[in-house]
Amino acid sequence: MRRRSYGVAGLGASIAVTADGRDEWIEARETLHAHGSVLVHGRLPDWRPQAADNETLSTAVGGGRTGRRQLAHAAARERRAASHLLLGHAVAVALCTDVAEIELTRGPTGRPAVRGCDQIDISLSHTADLLLVGLTTRGLIGVDAEPADRRLRAAGLERRVCTVRERGDLDALPPRERASGLLRLWTLKESYTKAIGQGQRFPFDAFGFGPEGEPVRVHRPDGTPATGSEWSFRSDIRYVHGVAFRMSAAVRDVGLGRTTDIDVATTLDAGIVSTVQEALDGWE
């Protein structure tokens, strides 16, 4: 097993997984139990549901502008279905149960959640052929991924999504590195706002991050620290079948300690079980 470095909340490099893999899922489960958080990623061709294949073929039939639009919608649905399949599989492995027993839902802010299971927090992102999932038992997690060569070219984008401090840091980079630097900031901000349940509703220019090479912390627009050690971040470039992706993640440790037992069959607190049993015995 390759060596991995872990941050405060156990954020190691993402683990590549497939539906029929075994060793990588064992590694993912052991990582979650040992460090409280784990990132896993898969490829769309490996996680494409058969039903989505059929739907894509039937929906994408057509030509011209309408056909292209249908194809784009079908591809988006296919990627979303595959990402949910990967997410469900990851949760099932983490909880030591069957995928059929997992019911994914959304919380009040729209974040994905596992119905009836609050001992684990989840997040997902998908782009191109990459599917990325984050799991944590420490509190909150958010993940984001983009192709590493993506260029964020919208007019005035840096001014809309970066603080004054961040724009200065980007300007200090060699021109060939600025696009990568902006993409790093974008994915970190996506991860952080996903974790807090806000997404892009939270203005990206209202908070920032320092330049690459410094400890990653959320900053106020003037560059002063806004969060402490309760937050842990990771952002790196990973190659998936020769294609480079920027993967970022954010975890907030809520301070309740690491949950060591999240198996659905044994997750009840022993004290609660004992109290309930005593009450039941009293009715006999």
mmCIF file of C-alpha atoms in Angstrom:
data_model
loop_
_atom_site.group_PDB
_atom_site.id
_atom_site.type_symbol
_atom_site.label_atom_id
_atom_site.label_comp_id
_atom_site.label_asym_id
_atom_site.label_seq_id
_atom_site.Cartn_x
_atom_site.Cartn_y
_atom_site.Cartn_z
ATOM 1 C CA MET A 1 0.000 0.000 0.000
ATOM 2 C CA ARG A 2 1.405 3.381 -0.972
ATOM 3 C CA ARG A 3 2.220 5.902 1.724
ATOM 4 C CA ARG A 4 -0.111 8.869 2.098
ATOM 5 C CA SER A 5 0.205 12.115 4.016
ATOM 6 C CA TYR A 6 -2.767 13.210 6.121
ATOM 7 C CA GLY A 7 -3.837 16.622 7.344
ATOM 8 C CA VAL A 8 -5.563 17.565 10.576
ATOM 9 C CA ALA A 9 -8.823 15.928 9.537
ATOM 10 C CA GLY A 10 -7.223 12.965 7.818
ATOM 11 C CA LEU A 11 -7.354 14.287 4.270
ATOM 12 C CA GLY A 12 -5.081 12.024 2.283
ATOM 13 C CA ALA A 13 -4.792 11.811 -1.494
ATOM 14 C CA SER A 14 -7.916 10.517 -3.212
ATOM 15 C CA ILE A 15 -8.092 6.743 -3.734
ATOM 16 C CA ALA A 16 -9.033 5.426 -7.190
ATOM 17 C CA VAL A 17 -11.899 2.906 -6.968
ATOM 18 C CA THR A 18 -13.965 0.713 -9.271
ATOM 19 C CA ALA A 19 -17.266 -1.041 -8.651
ATOM 20 C CA ASP A 20 -15.718 -4.503 -8.582
ATOM 21 C CA GLY A 21 -12.467 -3.540 -6.846
ATOM 22 C CA ARG A 22 -11.669 -4.955 -3.422
ATOM 23 C CA ASP A 23 -8.256 -3.830 -2.196
ATOM 24 C CA GLU A 24 -8.929 -0.148 -2.903
ATOM 25 C CA TRP A 25 -12.234 -0.283 -1.017
ATOM 26 C CA ILE A 26 -10.546 -1.963 1.924
ATOM 27 C CA GLU A 27 -7.989 0.849 1.880
ATOM 28 C CA ALA A 28 -10.743 3.468 1.723
ATOM 29 C CA ARG A 29 -12.641 1.962 4.647
ATOM 30 C CA GLU A 30 -9.476 1.601 6.745
ATOM 31 C CA THR A 31 -8.505 5.193 5.941
ATOM 32 C CA LEU A 32 -11.917 6.486 7.040
ATOM 33 C CA HIS A 33 -11.772 4.504 10.286
ATOM 34 C CA ALA A 34 -8.184 5.525 11.039
ATOM 35 C CA HIS A 35 -8.302 9.208 10.080
ATOM 36 C CA GLY A 36 -11.974 10.168 10.078
ATOM 37 C CA SER A 37 -12.086 11.267 6.418
ATOM 38 C CA VAL A 38 -11.454 9.760 3.006
ATOM 39 C CA LEU A 39 -11.583 10.858 -0.632
ATOM 40 C CA VAL A 40 -12.295 8.399 -3.443
ATOM 41 C CA HIS A 41 -12.601 8.933 -7.167
ATOM 42 C CA GLY A 42 -13.706 6.913 -10.154
ATOM 43 C CA ARG A 43 -14.076 7.200 -13.914
ATOM 44 C CA LEU A 44 -17.425 7.616 -15.636
ATOM 45 C CA PRO A 45 -16.893 4.557 -17.895
ATOM 46 C CA ASP A 46 -16.374 2.405 -14.778
ATOM 47 C CA TRP A 47 -19.480 3.679 -12.955
ATOM 48 C CA ARG A 48 -21.977 4.213 -15.756
ATOM 49 C CA PRO A 49 -25.295 2.568 -14.777
ATOM 50 C CA GLN A 50 -26.821 0.362 -17.472
ATOM 51 C CA ALA A 51 -30.142 2.190 -17.191
ATOM 52 C CA ALA A 52 -28.414 5.522 -17.788
ATOM 53 C CA ASP A 53 -26.777 4.074 -20.903
ATOM 54 C CA ASN A 54 -30.150 3.181 -22.350
ATOM 55 C CA GLU A 55 -31.659 6.536 -21.426
ATOM 56 C CA THR A 56 -28.736 8.384 -22.988
ATOM 57 C CA LEU A 57 -29.074 6.472 -26.255
ATOM 58 C CA SER A 58 -32.795 7.156 -26.515
ATOM 59 C CA THR A 59 -32.650 10.790 -25.366
ATOM 60 C CA ALA A 60 -29.680 11.781 -27.498
ATOM 61 C CA VAL A 61 -31.301 10.763 -30.783
ATOM 62 C CA GLY A 62 -31.690 13.731 -33.106
ATOM 63 C CA GLY A 63 -29.715 16.193 -35.131
ATOM 64 C CA GLY A 64 -28.795 19.836 -35.369
ATOM 65 C CA ARG A 65 -28.994 22.209 -32.425
ATOM 66 C CA THR A 66 -31.805 20.280 -30.729
ATOM 67 C CA GLY A 67 -29.867 17.036 -31.012
ATOM 68 C CA ARG A 68 -26.743 18.592 -29.517
ATOM 69 C CA ARG A 69 -28.764 20.035 -26.663
ATOM 70 C CA GLN A 70 -30.380 16.660 -25.983
ATOM 71 C CA LEU A 71 -26.976 15.005 -26.076
ATOM 72 C CA ALA A 72 -25.605 17.508 -23.557
ATOM 73 C CA HIS A 73 -28.563 16.966 -21.213
ATOM 74 C CA ALA A 74 -28.260 13.188 -21.550
ATOM 75 C CA ALA A 75 -24.526 13.311 -20.809
ATOM 76 C CA ALA A 76 -25.171 15.432 -17.714
ATOM 77 C CA ARG A 77 -27.815 13.003 -16.456
ATOM 78 C CA GLU A 78 -25.509 10.075 -17.113
ATOM 79 C CA ARG A 79 -22.662 11.681 -15.173
ATOM 80 C CA ARG A 80 -24.991 12.563 -12.302
ATOM 81 C CA ALA A 81 -26.348 9.005 -12.148
ATOM 82 C CA ALA A 82 -22.832 7.559 -12.184
ATOM 83 C CA SER A 83 -21.691 9.917 -9.429
ATOM 84 C CA HIS A 84 -24.656 8.891 -7.266
ATOM 85 C CA LEU A 85 -23.835 5.231 -7.870
ATOM 86 C CA LEU A 86 -20.252 5.816 -6.736
ATOM 87 C CA LEU A 87 -21.453 7.829 -3.747
ATOM 88 C CA GLY A 88 -23.911 5.112 -2.706
ATOM 89 C CA HIS A 89 -21.249 2.438 -3.047
ATOM 90 C CA ALA A 90 -18.775 4.481 -0.983
ATOM 91 C CA VAL A 91 -21.342 5.028 1.782
ATOM 92 C CA ALA A 92 -22.257 1.330 1.789
ATOM 93 C CA VAL A 93 -18.609 0.349 2.158
ATOM 94 C CA ALA A 94 -18.129 2.898 4.941
ATOM 95 C CA LEU A 95 -21.216 1.708 6.852
ATOM 96 C CA CYS A 96 -20.527 -1.966 6.139
ATOM 97 C CA THR A 97 -23.892 -2.588 4.521
ATOM 98 C CA ASP A 98 -25.373 -3.320 1.109
ATOM 99 C CA VAL A 99 -25.745 -0.591 -1.519
ATOM 100 C CA ALA A 100 -29.451 -1.440 -1.791
ATOM 101 C CA GLU A 101 -29.884 -0.370 1.846
ATOM 102 C CA ILE A 102 -28.509 3.136 1.198
ATOM 103 C CA GLU A 103 -30.982 5.933 0.500
ATOM 104 C CA LEU A 104 -29.433 9.204 -0.616
ATOM 105 C CA THR A 105 -31.334 12.414 0.002
ATOM 106 C CA ARG A 106 -30.678 16.147 0.404
ATOM 107 C CA GLY A 107 -30.550 18.205 3.561
ATOM 108 C CA PRO A 108 -32.227 21.599 4.159
ATOM 109 C CA THR A 109 -29.465 23.443 2.267
ATOM 110 C CA GLY A 110 -29.428 21.001 -0.640
ATOM 111 C CA ARG A 111 -26.322 19.106 0.437
ATOM 112 C CA PRO A 112 -26.341 15.348 -0.235
ATOM 113 C CA ALA A 113 -27.013 13.218 2.829
ATOM 114 C CA VAL A 114 -27.725 9.639 3.830
ATOM 115 C CA ARG A 115 -31.289 9.259 5.078
ATOM 116 C CA GLY A 116 -31.420 8.129 8.700
ATOM 117 C CA CYS A 117 -27.646 8.240 9.108
ATOM 118 C CA ASP A 118 -26.088 11.320 10.672
ATOM 119 C CA GLN A 119 -22.805 9.686 11.730
ATOM 120 C CA ILE A 120 -21.275 10.371 8.317
ATOM 121 C CA ASP A 121 -21.174 13.474 6.107
ATOM 122 C CA ILE A 122 -20.770 13.246 2.338
ATOM 123 C CA SER A 123 -19.973 15.387 -0.682
ATOM 124 C CA LEU A 124 -19.544 14.755 -4.392
ATOM 125 C CA SER A 125 -18.275 16.450 -7.541
ATOM 126 C CA HIS A 126 -18.145 15.349 -11.155
ATOM 127 C CA THR A 127 -16.506 16.821 -14.227
ATOM 128 C CA ALA A 128 -15.662 15.332 -17.617
ATOM 129 C CA ASP A 129 -15.026 11.615 -16.919
ATOM 130 C CA LEU A 130 -14.066 12.130 -13.266
ATOM 131 C CA LEU A 131 -16.297 11.398 -10.258
ATOM 132 C CA LEU A 132 -15.053 12.531 -6.821
ATOM 133 C CA VAL A 133 -16.586 11.636 -3.435
ATOM 134 C CA GLY A 134 -15.659 12.772 0.075
ATOM 135 C CA LEU A 135 -16.711 11.097 3.348
ATOM 136 C CA THR A 136 -16.069 12.190 6.922
ATOM 137 C CA THR A 137 -17.142 11.205 10.423
ATOM 138 C CA ARG A 138 -15.648 14.352 11.956
ATOM 139 C CA GLY A 139 -18.253 16.912 10.922
ATOM 140 C CA LEU A 140 -18.675 18.490 7.487
ATOM 141 C CA ILE A 141 -16.991 17.868 4.148
ATOM 142 C CA GLY A 142 -17.023 19.466 0.699
ATOM 143 C CA VAL A 143 -15.184 18.407 -2.464
ATOM 144 C CA ASP A 144 -14.667 19.851 -5.924
ATOM 145 C CA ALA A 145 -12.780 18.789 -9.046
ATOM 146 C CA GLU A 146 -11.969 20.362 -12.397
ATOM 147 C CA PRO A 147 -9.778 19.417 -15.361
ATOM 148 C CA ALA A 148 -6.347 20.830 -14.526
ATOM 149 C CA ASP A 149 -6.131 22.569 -17.905
ATOM 150 C CA ARG A 150 -9.456 24.389 -17.521
ATOM 151 C CA ARG A 151 -9.138 28.117 -18.176
ATOM 152 C CA LEU A 152 -11.526 30.361 -16.253
ATOM 153 C CA ARG A 153 -11.754 33.112 -18.862
ATOM 154 C CA ALA A 154 -14.986 34.973 -18.046
ATOM 155 C CA ALA A 155 -14.494 38.713 -18.207
ATOM 156 C CA GLY A 156 -13.795 40.149 -14.765
ATOM 157 C CA LEU A 157 -13.952 36.701 -13.144
ATOM 158 C CA GLU A 158 -10.956 37.263 -10.871
ATOM 159 C CA ARG A 159 -12.532 40.445 -9.510
ATOM 160 C CA ARG A 160 -15.809 38.622 -8.836
ATOM 161 C CA VAL A 161 -14.368 35.525 -7.158
ATOM 162 C CA CYS A 162 -11.070 36.686 -5.607
ATOM 163 C CA THR A 163 -10.231 39.010 -2.746
ATOM 164 C CA VAL A 164 -7.794 41.883 -3.240
ATOM 165 C CA ARG A 165 -5.124 39.806 -1.489
ATOM 166 C CA GLU A 166 -5.724 36.839 -3.788
ATOM 167 C CA ARG A 167 -5.571 39.000 -6.917
ATOM 168 C CA GLY A 168 -2.237 40.326 -5.743
ATOM 169 C CA ASP A 169 -0.955 36.788 -5.149
ATOM 170 C CA LEU A 170 -2.073 35.761 -8.642
ATOM 171 C CA ASP A 171 -0.426 38.799 -10.224
ATOM 172 C CA ALA A 172 2.833 37.825 -8.513
ATOM 173 C CA LEU A 173 2.842 34.456 -10.283
ATOM 174 C CA PRO A 174 4.552 33.905 -13.646
ATOM 175 C CA PRO A 175 1.908 34.384 -16.377
ATOM 176 C CA ARG A 176 1.919 30.683 -17.296
ATOM 177 C CA GLU A 177 0.990 29.739 -13.691
ATOM 178 C CA ARG A 178 -1.877 32.177 -13.113
ATOM 179 C CA ALA A 179 -4.598 30.032 -14.679
ATOM 180 C CA SER A 180 -3.606 27.085 -12.489
ATOM 181 C CA GLY A 181 -3.474 29.353 -9.434
ATOM 182 C CA LEU A 182 -6.967 30.686 -10.105
ATOM 183 C CA LEU A 183 -8.316 27.157 -10.617
ATOM 184 C CA ARG A 184 -6.824 26.107 -7.267
ATOM 185 C CA LEU A 185 -8.611 28.993 -5.526
ATOM 186 C CA TRP A 186 -11.866 28.231 -7.342
ATOM 187 C CA THR A 187 -11.939 24.559 -6.303
ATOM 188 C CA LEU A 188 -10.970 25.358 -2.712
ATOM 189 C CA LYS A 189 -13.785 27.905 -2.513
ATOM 190 C CA GLU A 190 -16.236 25.447 -4.040
ATOM 191 C CA SER A 191 -15.194 22.827 -1.469
ATOM 192 C CA TYR A 192 -15.485 25.207 1.483
ATOM 193 C CA THR A 193 -18.886 26.606 0.500
ATOM 194 C CA LYS A 194 -20.207 23.105 -0.229
ATOM 195 C CA ALA A 195 -19.117 22.011 3.253
ATOM 196 C CA ILE A 196 -20.996 24.887 4.901
ATOM 197 C CA GLY A 197 -24.051 24.221 2.736
ATOM 198 C CA GLN A 198 -23.953 27.463 0.756
ATOM 199 C CA GLY A 199 -22.336 26.630 -2.570
ATOM 200 C CA GLN A 200 -22.019 29.605 -4.897
ATOM 201 C CA ARG A 201 -24.720 31.464 -2.962
ATOM 202 C CA PHE A 202 -21.880 32.555 -0.661
ATOM 203 C CA PRO A 203 -19.914 35.357 -2.410
ATOM 204 C CA PHE A 204 -16.508 34.000 -3.380
ATOM 205 C CA ASP A 205 -14.889 37.426 -2.990
ATOM 206 C CA ALA A 206 -15.963 37.547 0.686
ATOM 207 C CA PHE A 207 -13.245 35.102 1.761
ATOM 208 C CA GLY A 208 -9.945 33.874 0.407
ATOM 209 C CA PHE A 209 -6.987 31.536 0.649
ATOM 210 C CA GLY A 210 -3.264 32.154 0.728
ATOM 211 C CA PRO A 211 -0.902 31.234 -2.114
ATOM 212 C CA GLU A 212 0.176 27.675 -2.773
ATOM 213 C CA GLY A 213 2.946 26.587 -0.426
ATOM 214 C CA GLU A 214 1.417 28.201 2.663
ATOM 215 C CA PRO A 215 -0.798 26.335 5.173
ATOM 216 C CA VAL A 216 -4.313 26.431 3.723
ATOM 217 C CA ARG A 217 -6.676 28.474 5.858
ATOM 218 C CA VAL A 218 -9.720 30.613 5.128
ATOM 219 C CA HIS A 219 -8.837 34.323 5.150
ATOM 220 C CA ARG A 220 -10.897 37.466 5.362
ATOM 221 C CA PRO A 221 -10.692 39.773 2.330
ATOM 222 C CA ASP A 222 -7.783 41.653 3.960
ATOM 223 C CA GLY A 223 -5.800 38.432 4.356
ATOM 224 C CA THR A 224 -6.244 37.966 8.121
ATOM 225 C CA PRO A 225 -7.199 34.445 9.321
ATOM 226 C CA ALA A 226 -10.932 33.726 9.471
ATOM 227 C CA THR A 227 -10.823 30.097 10.598
ATOM 228 C CA GLY A 228 -8.569 27.995 12.786
ATOM 229 C CA SER A 229 -7.449 24.413 13.053
ATOM 230 C CA GLU A 230 -11.037 23.136 12.996
ATOM 231 C CA TRP A 231 -10.799 23.317 9.194
ATOM 232 C CA SER A 232 -8.520 21.111 7.119
ATOM 233 C CA PHE A 233 -8.004 21.470 3.368
ATOM 234 C CA ARG A 234 -6.370 19.575 0.557
ATOM 235 C CA SER A 235 -5.798 20.628 -3.044
ATOM 236 C CA ASP A 236 -3.597 18.795 -5.514
ATOM 237 C CA ILE A 237 -3.395 17.627 -9.098
ATOM 238 C CA ARG A 238 -4.038 13.941 -9.736
ATOM 239 C CA TYR A 239 -3.662 12.033 -12.978
ATOM 240 C CA VAL A 240 -6.530 9.693 -13.869
ATOM 241 C CA HIS A 241 -5.704 7.526 -16.884
ATOM 242 C CA GLY A 242 -3.264 10.174 -18.074
ATOM 243 C CA VAL A 243 -5.645 13.118 -17.646
ATOM 244 C CA ALA A 244 -4.798 15.743 -15.016
ATOM 245 C CA PHE A 245 -7.464 16.969 -12.602
ATOM 246 C CA ARG A 246 -7.356 19.526 -9.791
ATOM 247 C CA MET A 247 -9.031 17.936 -6.762
ATOM 248 C CA SER A 248 -9.794 19.952 -3.643
ATOM 249 C CA ALA A 249 -11.516 19.144 -0.356
ATOM 250 C CA ALA A 250 -12.482 20.897 2.867
ATOM 251 C CA VAL A 251 -13.344 19.272 6.207
ATOM 252 C CA ARG A 252 -14.650 20.958 9.348
ATOM 253 C CA ASP A 253 -14.007 19.074 12.570
ATOM 254 C CA VAL A 254 -16.969 19.885 14.834
ATOM 255 C CA GLY A 255 -14.978 18.856 17.901
ATOM 256 C CA LEU A 256 -16.961 15.795 18.943
ATOM 257 C CA GLY A 257 -14.071 13.439 18.346
ATOM 258 C CA ARG A 258 -13.642 10.798 15.699
ATOM 259 C CA THR A 259 -16.471 8.272 15.437
ATOM 260 C CA THR A 260 -14.745 4.896 15.448
ATOM 261 C CA ASP A 261 -17.804 2.711 14.850
ATOM 262 C CA ILE A 262 -20.117 3.694 12.008
ATOM 263 C CA ASP A 263 -21.274 0.223 10.970
ATOM 264 C CA VAL A 264 -25.049 0.307 10.687
ATOM 265 C CA ALA A 265 -25.313 -2.924 12.680
ATOM 266 C CA THR A 266 -23.306 -1.726 15.686
ATOM 267 C CA THR A 267 -23.466 2.052 15.691
ATOM 268 C CA LEU A 268 -25.891 2.385 18.635
ATOM 269 C CA ASP A 269 -24.297 3.718 21.801
ATOM 270 C CA ALA A 270 -23.778 0.921 24.332
ATOM 271 C CA GLY A 271 -25.198 3.017 27.169
ATOM 272 C CA ILE A 272 -28.383 3.755 25.235
ATOM 273 C CA VAL A 273 -28.794 0.106 24.317
ATOM 274 C CA SER A 274 -28.360 -0.890 27.972
ATOM 275 C CA THR A 275 -30.933 1.667 29.146
ATOM 276 C CA VAL A 276 -33.461 0.568 26.544
ATOM 277 C CA GLN A 277 -32.891 -3.088 27.431
ATOM 278 C CA GLU A 278 -33.422 -2.399 31.136
ATOM 279 C CA ALA A 279 -36.666 -0.569 30.322
ATOM 280 C CA LEU A 280 -37.858 -3.463 28.199
ATOM 281 C CA ASP A 281 -36.931 -5.945 30.916
ATOM 282 C CA GLY A 282 -39.066 -3.964 33.349
ATOM 283 C CA TRP A 283 -42.158 -4.656 31.259
ATOM 284 C CA GLU A 284 -41.754 -8.400 31.557
#
